[in-house]
PDB file of C-alpha atoms and ligand atoms in Angstrom:
ATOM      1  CA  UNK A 243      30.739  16.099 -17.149  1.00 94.00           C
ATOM      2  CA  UNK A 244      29.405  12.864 -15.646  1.00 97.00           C
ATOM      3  CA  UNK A 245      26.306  14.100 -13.033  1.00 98.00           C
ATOM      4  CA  UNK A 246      24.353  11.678 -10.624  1.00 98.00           C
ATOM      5  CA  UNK A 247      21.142  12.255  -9.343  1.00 98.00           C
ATOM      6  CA  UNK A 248      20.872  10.977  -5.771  1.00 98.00           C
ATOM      7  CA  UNK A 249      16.510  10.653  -5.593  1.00 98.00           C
ATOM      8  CA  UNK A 250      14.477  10.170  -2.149  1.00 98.00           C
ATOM      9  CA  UNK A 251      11.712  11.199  -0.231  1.00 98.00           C
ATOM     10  CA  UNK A 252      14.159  12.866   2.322  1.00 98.00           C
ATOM     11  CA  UNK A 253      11.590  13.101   4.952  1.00 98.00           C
ATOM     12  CA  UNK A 254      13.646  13.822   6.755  1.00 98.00           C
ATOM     13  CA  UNK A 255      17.291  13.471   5.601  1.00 98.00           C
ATOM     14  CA  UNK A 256      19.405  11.204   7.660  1.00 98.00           C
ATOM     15  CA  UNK A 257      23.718  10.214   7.860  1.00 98.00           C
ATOM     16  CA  UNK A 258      22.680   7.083   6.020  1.00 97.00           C
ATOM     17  CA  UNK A 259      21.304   8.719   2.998  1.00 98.00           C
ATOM     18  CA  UNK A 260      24.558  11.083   3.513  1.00 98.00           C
ATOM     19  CA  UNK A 261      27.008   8.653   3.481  1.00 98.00           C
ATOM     20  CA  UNK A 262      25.625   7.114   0.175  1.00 98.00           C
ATOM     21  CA  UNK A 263      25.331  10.926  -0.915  1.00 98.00           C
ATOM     22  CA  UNK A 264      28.928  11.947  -0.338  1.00 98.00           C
ATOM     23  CA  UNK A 265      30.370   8.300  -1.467  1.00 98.00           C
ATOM     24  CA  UNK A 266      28.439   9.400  -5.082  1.00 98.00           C
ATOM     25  CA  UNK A 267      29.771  12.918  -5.192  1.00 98.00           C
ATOM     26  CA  UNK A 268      33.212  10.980  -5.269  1.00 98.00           C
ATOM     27  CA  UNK A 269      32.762   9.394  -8.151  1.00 97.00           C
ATOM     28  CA  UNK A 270      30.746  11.832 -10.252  1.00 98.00           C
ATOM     29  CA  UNK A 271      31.240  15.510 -11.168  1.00 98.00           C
ATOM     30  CA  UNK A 272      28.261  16.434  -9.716  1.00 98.00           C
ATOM     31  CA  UNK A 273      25.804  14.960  -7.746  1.00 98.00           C
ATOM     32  CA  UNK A 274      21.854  16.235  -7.387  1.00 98.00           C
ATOM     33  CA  UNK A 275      20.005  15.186  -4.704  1.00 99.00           C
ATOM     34  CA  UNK A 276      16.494  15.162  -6.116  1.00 98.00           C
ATOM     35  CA  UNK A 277      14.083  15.458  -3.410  1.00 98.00           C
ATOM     36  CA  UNK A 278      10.630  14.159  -4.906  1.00 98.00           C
ATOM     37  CA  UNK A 279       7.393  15.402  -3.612  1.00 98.00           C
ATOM     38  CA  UNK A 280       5.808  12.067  -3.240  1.00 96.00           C
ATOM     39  CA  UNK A 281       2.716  13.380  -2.215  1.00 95.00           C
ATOM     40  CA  UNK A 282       1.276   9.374  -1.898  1.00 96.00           C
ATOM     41  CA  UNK A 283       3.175   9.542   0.760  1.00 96.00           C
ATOM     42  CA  UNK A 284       1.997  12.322   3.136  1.00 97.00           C
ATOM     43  CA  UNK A 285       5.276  13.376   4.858  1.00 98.00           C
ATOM     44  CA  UNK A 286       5.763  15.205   7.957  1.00 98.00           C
ATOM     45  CA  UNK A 287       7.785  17.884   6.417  1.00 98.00           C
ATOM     46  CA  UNK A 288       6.556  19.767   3.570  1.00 98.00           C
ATOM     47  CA  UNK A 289       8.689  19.362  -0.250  1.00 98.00           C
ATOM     48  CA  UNK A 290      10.367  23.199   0.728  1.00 98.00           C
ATOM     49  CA  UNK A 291      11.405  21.953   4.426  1.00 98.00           C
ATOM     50  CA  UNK A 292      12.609  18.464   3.302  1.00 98.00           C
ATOM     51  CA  UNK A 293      14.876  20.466   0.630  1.00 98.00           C
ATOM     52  CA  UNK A 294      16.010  23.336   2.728  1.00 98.00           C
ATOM     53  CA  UNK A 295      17.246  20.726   5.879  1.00 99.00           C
ATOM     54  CA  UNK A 296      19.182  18.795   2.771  1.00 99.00           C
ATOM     55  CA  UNK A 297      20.384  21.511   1.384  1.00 98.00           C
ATOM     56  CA  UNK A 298      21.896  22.462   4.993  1.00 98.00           C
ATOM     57  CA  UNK A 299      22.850  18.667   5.342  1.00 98.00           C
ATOM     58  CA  UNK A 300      25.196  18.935   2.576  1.00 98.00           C
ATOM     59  CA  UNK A 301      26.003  22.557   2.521  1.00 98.00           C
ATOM     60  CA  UNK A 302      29.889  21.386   3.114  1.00 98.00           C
ATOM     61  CA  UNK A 303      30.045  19.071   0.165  1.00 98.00           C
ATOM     62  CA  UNK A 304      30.806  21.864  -2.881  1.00 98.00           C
ATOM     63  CA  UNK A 305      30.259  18.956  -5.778  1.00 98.00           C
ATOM     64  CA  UNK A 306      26.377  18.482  -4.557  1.00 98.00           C
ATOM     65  CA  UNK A 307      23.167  20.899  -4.845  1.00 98.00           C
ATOM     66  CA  UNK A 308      19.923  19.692  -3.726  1.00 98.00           C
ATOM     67  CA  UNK A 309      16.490  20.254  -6.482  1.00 98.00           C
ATOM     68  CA  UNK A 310      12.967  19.321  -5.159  1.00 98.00           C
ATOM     69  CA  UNK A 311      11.180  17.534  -8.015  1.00 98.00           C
ATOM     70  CA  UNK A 312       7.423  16.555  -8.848  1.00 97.00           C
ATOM     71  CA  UNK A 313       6.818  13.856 -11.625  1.00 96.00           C
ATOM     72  CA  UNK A 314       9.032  10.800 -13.179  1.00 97.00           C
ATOM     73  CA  UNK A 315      12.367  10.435 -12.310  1.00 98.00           C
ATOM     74  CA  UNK A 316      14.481  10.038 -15.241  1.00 98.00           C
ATOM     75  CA  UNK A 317      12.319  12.923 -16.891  1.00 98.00           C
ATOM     76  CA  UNK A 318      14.049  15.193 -14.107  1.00 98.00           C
ATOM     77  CA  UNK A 319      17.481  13.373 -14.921  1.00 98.00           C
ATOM     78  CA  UNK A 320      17.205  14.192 -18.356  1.00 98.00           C
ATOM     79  CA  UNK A 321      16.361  17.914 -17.548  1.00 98.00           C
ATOM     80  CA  UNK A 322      19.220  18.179 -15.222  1.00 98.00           C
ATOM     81  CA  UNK A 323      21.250  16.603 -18.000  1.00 98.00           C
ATOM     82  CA  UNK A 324      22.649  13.340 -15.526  1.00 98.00           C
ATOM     83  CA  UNK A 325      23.271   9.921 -17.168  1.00 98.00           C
ATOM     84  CA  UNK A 326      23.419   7.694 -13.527  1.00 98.00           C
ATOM     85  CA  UNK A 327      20.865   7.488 -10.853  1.00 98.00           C
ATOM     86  CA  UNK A 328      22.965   6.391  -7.393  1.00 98.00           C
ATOM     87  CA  UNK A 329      20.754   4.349  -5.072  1.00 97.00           C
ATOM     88  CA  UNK A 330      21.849   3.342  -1.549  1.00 96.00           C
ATOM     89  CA  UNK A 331      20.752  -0.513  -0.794  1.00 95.00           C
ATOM     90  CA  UNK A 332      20.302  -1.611   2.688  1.00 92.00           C
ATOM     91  CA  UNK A 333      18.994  -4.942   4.085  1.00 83.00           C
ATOM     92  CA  UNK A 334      17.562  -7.247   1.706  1.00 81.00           C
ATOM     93  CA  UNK A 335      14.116  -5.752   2.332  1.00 79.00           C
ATOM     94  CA  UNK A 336      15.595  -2.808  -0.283  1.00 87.00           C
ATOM     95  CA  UNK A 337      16.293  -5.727  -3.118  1.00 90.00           C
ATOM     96  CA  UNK A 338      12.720  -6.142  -4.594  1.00 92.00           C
ATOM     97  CA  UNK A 339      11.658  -2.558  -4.384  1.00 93.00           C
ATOM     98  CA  UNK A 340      14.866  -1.117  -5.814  1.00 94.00           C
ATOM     99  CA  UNK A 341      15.091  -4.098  -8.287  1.00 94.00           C
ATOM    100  CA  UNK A 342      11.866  -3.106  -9.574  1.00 96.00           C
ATOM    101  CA  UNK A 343      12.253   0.678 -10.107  1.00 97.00           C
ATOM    102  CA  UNK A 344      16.087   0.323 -11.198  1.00 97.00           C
ATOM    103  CA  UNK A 345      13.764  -2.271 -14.124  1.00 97.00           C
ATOM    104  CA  UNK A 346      10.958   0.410 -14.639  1.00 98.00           C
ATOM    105  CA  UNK A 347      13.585   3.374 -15.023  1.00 98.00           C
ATOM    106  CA  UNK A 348      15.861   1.309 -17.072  1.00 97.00           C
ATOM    107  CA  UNK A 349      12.135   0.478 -18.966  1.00 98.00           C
ATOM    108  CA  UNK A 350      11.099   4.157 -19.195  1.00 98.00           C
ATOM    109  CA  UNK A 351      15.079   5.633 -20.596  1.00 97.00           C
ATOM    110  CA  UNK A 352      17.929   3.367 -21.580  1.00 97.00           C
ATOM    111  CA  UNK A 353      20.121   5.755 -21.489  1.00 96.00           C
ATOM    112  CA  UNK A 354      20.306   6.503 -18.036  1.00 98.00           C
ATOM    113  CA  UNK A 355      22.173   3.923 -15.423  1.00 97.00           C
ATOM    114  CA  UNK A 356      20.920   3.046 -12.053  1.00 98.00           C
ATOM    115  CA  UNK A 357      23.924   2.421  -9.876  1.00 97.00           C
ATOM    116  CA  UNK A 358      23.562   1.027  -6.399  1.00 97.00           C
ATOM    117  CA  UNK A 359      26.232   1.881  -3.274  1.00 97.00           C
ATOM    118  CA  UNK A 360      25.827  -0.558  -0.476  1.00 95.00           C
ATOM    119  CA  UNK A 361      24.699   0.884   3.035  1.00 94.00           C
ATOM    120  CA  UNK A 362      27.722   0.367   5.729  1.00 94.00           C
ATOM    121  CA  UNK A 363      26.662  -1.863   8.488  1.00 93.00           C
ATOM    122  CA  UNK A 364      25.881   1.405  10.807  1.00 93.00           C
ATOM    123  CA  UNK A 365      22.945   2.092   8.337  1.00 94.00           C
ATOM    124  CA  UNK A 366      21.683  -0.876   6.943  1.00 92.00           C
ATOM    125  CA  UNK A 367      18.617  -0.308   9.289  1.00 92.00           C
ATOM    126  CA  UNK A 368      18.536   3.441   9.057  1.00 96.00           C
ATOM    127  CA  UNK A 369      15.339   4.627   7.768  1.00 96.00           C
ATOM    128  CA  UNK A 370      13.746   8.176   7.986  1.00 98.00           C
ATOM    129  CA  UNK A 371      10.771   6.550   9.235  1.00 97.00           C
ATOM    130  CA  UNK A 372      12.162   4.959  12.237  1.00 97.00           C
ATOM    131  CA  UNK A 373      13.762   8.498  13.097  1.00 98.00           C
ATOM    132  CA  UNK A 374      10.183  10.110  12.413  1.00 98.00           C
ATOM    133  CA  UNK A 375       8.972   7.525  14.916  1.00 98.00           C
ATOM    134  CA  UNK A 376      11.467   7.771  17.416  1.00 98.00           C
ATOM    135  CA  UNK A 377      11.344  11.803  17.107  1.00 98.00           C
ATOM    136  CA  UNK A 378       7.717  11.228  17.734  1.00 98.00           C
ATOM    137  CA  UNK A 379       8.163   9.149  20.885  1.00 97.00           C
ATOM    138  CA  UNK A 380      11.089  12.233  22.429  1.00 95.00           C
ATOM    139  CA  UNK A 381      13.750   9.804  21.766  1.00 97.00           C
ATOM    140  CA  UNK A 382      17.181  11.105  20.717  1.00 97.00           C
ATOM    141  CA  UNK A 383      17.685  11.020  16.828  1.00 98.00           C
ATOM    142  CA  UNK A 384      21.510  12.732  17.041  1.00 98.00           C
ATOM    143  CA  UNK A 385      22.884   9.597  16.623  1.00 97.00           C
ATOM    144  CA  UNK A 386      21.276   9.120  13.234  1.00 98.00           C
ATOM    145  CA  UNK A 387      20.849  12.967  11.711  1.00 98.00           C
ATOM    146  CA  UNK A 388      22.189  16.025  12.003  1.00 98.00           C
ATOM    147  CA  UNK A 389      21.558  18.596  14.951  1.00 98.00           C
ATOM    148  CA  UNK A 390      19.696  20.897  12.392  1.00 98.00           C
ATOM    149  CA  UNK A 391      17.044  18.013  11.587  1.00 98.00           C
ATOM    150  CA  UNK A 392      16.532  16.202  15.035  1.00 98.00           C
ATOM    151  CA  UNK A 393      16.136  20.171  15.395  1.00 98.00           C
ATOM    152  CA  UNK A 394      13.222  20.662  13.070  1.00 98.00           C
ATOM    153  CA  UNK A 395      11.923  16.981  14.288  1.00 98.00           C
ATOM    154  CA  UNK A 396      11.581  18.331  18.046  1.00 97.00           C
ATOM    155  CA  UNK A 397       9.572  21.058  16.835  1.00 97.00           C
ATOM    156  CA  UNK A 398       7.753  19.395  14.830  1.00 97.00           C
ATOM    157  CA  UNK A 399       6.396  17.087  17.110  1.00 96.00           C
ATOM    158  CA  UNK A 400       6.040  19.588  20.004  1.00 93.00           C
ATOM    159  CA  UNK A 401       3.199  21.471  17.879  1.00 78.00           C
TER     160      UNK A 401
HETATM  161  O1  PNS B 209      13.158   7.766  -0.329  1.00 69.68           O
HETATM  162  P1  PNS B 209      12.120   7.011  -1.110  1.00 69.68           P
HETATM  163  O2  PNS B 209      10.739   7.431  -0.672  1.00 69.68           O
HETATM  164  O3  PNS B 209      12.298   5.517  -1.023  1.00 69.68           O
HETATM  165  O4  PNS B 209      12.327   7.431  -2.645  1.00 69.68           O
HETATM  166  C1  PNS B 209      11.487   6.921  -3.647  1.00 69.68           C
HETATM  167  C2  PNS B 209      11.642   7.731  -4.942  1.00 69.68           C
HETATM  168  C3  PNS B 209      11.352   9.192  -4.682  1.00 69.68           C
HETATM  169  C4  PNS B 209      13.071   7.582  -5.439  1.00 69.68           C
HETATM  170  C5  PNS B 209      10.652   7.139  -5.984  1.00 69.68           C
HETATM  171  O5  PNS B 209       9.376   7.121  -5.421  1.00 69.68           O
HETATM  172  C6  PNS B 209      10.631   7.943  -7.277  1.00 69.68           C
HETATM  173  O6  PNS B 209      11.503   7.777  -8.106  1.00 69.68           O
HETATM  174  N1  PNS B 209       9.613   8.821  -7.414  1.00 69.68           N
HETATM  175  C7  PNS B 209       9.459   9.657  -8.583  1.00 69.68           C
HETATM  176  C8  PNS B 209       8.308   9.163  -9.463  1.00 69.68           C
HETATM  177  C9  PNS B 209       8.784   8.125 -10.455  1.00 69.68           C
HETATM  178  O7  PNS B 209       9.668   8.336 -11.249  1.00 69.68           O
HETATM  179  N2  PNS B 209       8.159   6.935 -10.382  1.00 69.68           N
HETATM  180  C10 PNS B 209       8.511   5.865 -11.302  1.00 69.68           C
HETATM  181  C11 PNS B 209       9.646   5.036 -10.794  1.00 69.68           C
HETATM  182  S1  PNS B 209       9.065   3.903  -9.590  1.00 69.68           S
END
């Protein structure tokens, strides 16, 4: 059974980390979207919202379940028994980042692959942060996540 583990901050889950989602469950068995806690980097929505609006987001794809996660990476890919990490790349601004953990993970367990699918053009600039901020500013975000998120994001940001 060949699993992927799709990792991100998910804060909050947008079509861009979708469509790199549902591209991996194609090619895999089974794909788990591994929501880390990265508590560095304060999110707006708590680990248990950030899971529970991806695990909505992807309720309709039956090859993907969604784990929150707190610690290394490719210990949780071991756990959850997956040999290929999928990374969506964007602009170049991704490169040295992702070239960097892809070296580190690769550094910290050989035998799991990173694997990179390449944003389509309609995403390459798609970041949750930009939706936070627009979200923040009462901008529409429908165009960019799903009505259950730019949901959550209007409430969020009208407490
Ligand atoms: O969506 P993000 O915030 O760019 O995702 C980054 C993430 C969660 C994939 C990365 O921070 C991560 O792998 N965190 C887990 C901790 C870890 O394994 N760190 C070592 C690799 S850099």
């Amino acid at each position: 059974m060949k699993r992927a583990v799709t990792p991100g901050t998910f804060d909050p889950i947008t079509f861009g980390h979708l469509d790199i989602i549902s591209r991996a469950a194609q090619l895999v068995d089974e794909v788990i979207v591994a929501v880390a806690a990265s508590a560095g980097k304060q999110p707006l929505f708590s680990l248990e919202e950030r899971t529970a609006l991806a695990r909505e987001a992807t309720a309709h794809l039956p090859n993907v379940r969604v784990e929150p996660f707190d610690g290394l990476l490719v210990d949780f890919a071991r756990e959850q028994n997956a040999q290929v990490l999928v990374k969506g790349l964007r602009a170049i601004t991704d490169f040295e980042y992702e070239f960097q953990m892809a070296a580190l993970n690769y550094d910290l367990d050989r035998t799991i692959e990173t694997v990179f699918i390449m944003s389509p053009p309609q995403y390459m600039y798609l970041s949750s942060s930009i939706v936070r901020e627009l979200a923040s500013l009462n901008s529409s975000v429908d165009k960019f996540v799903q009505p259950h998120v730019a949901k959550a994001l209007a409430d969020k940001f009208a407490k």
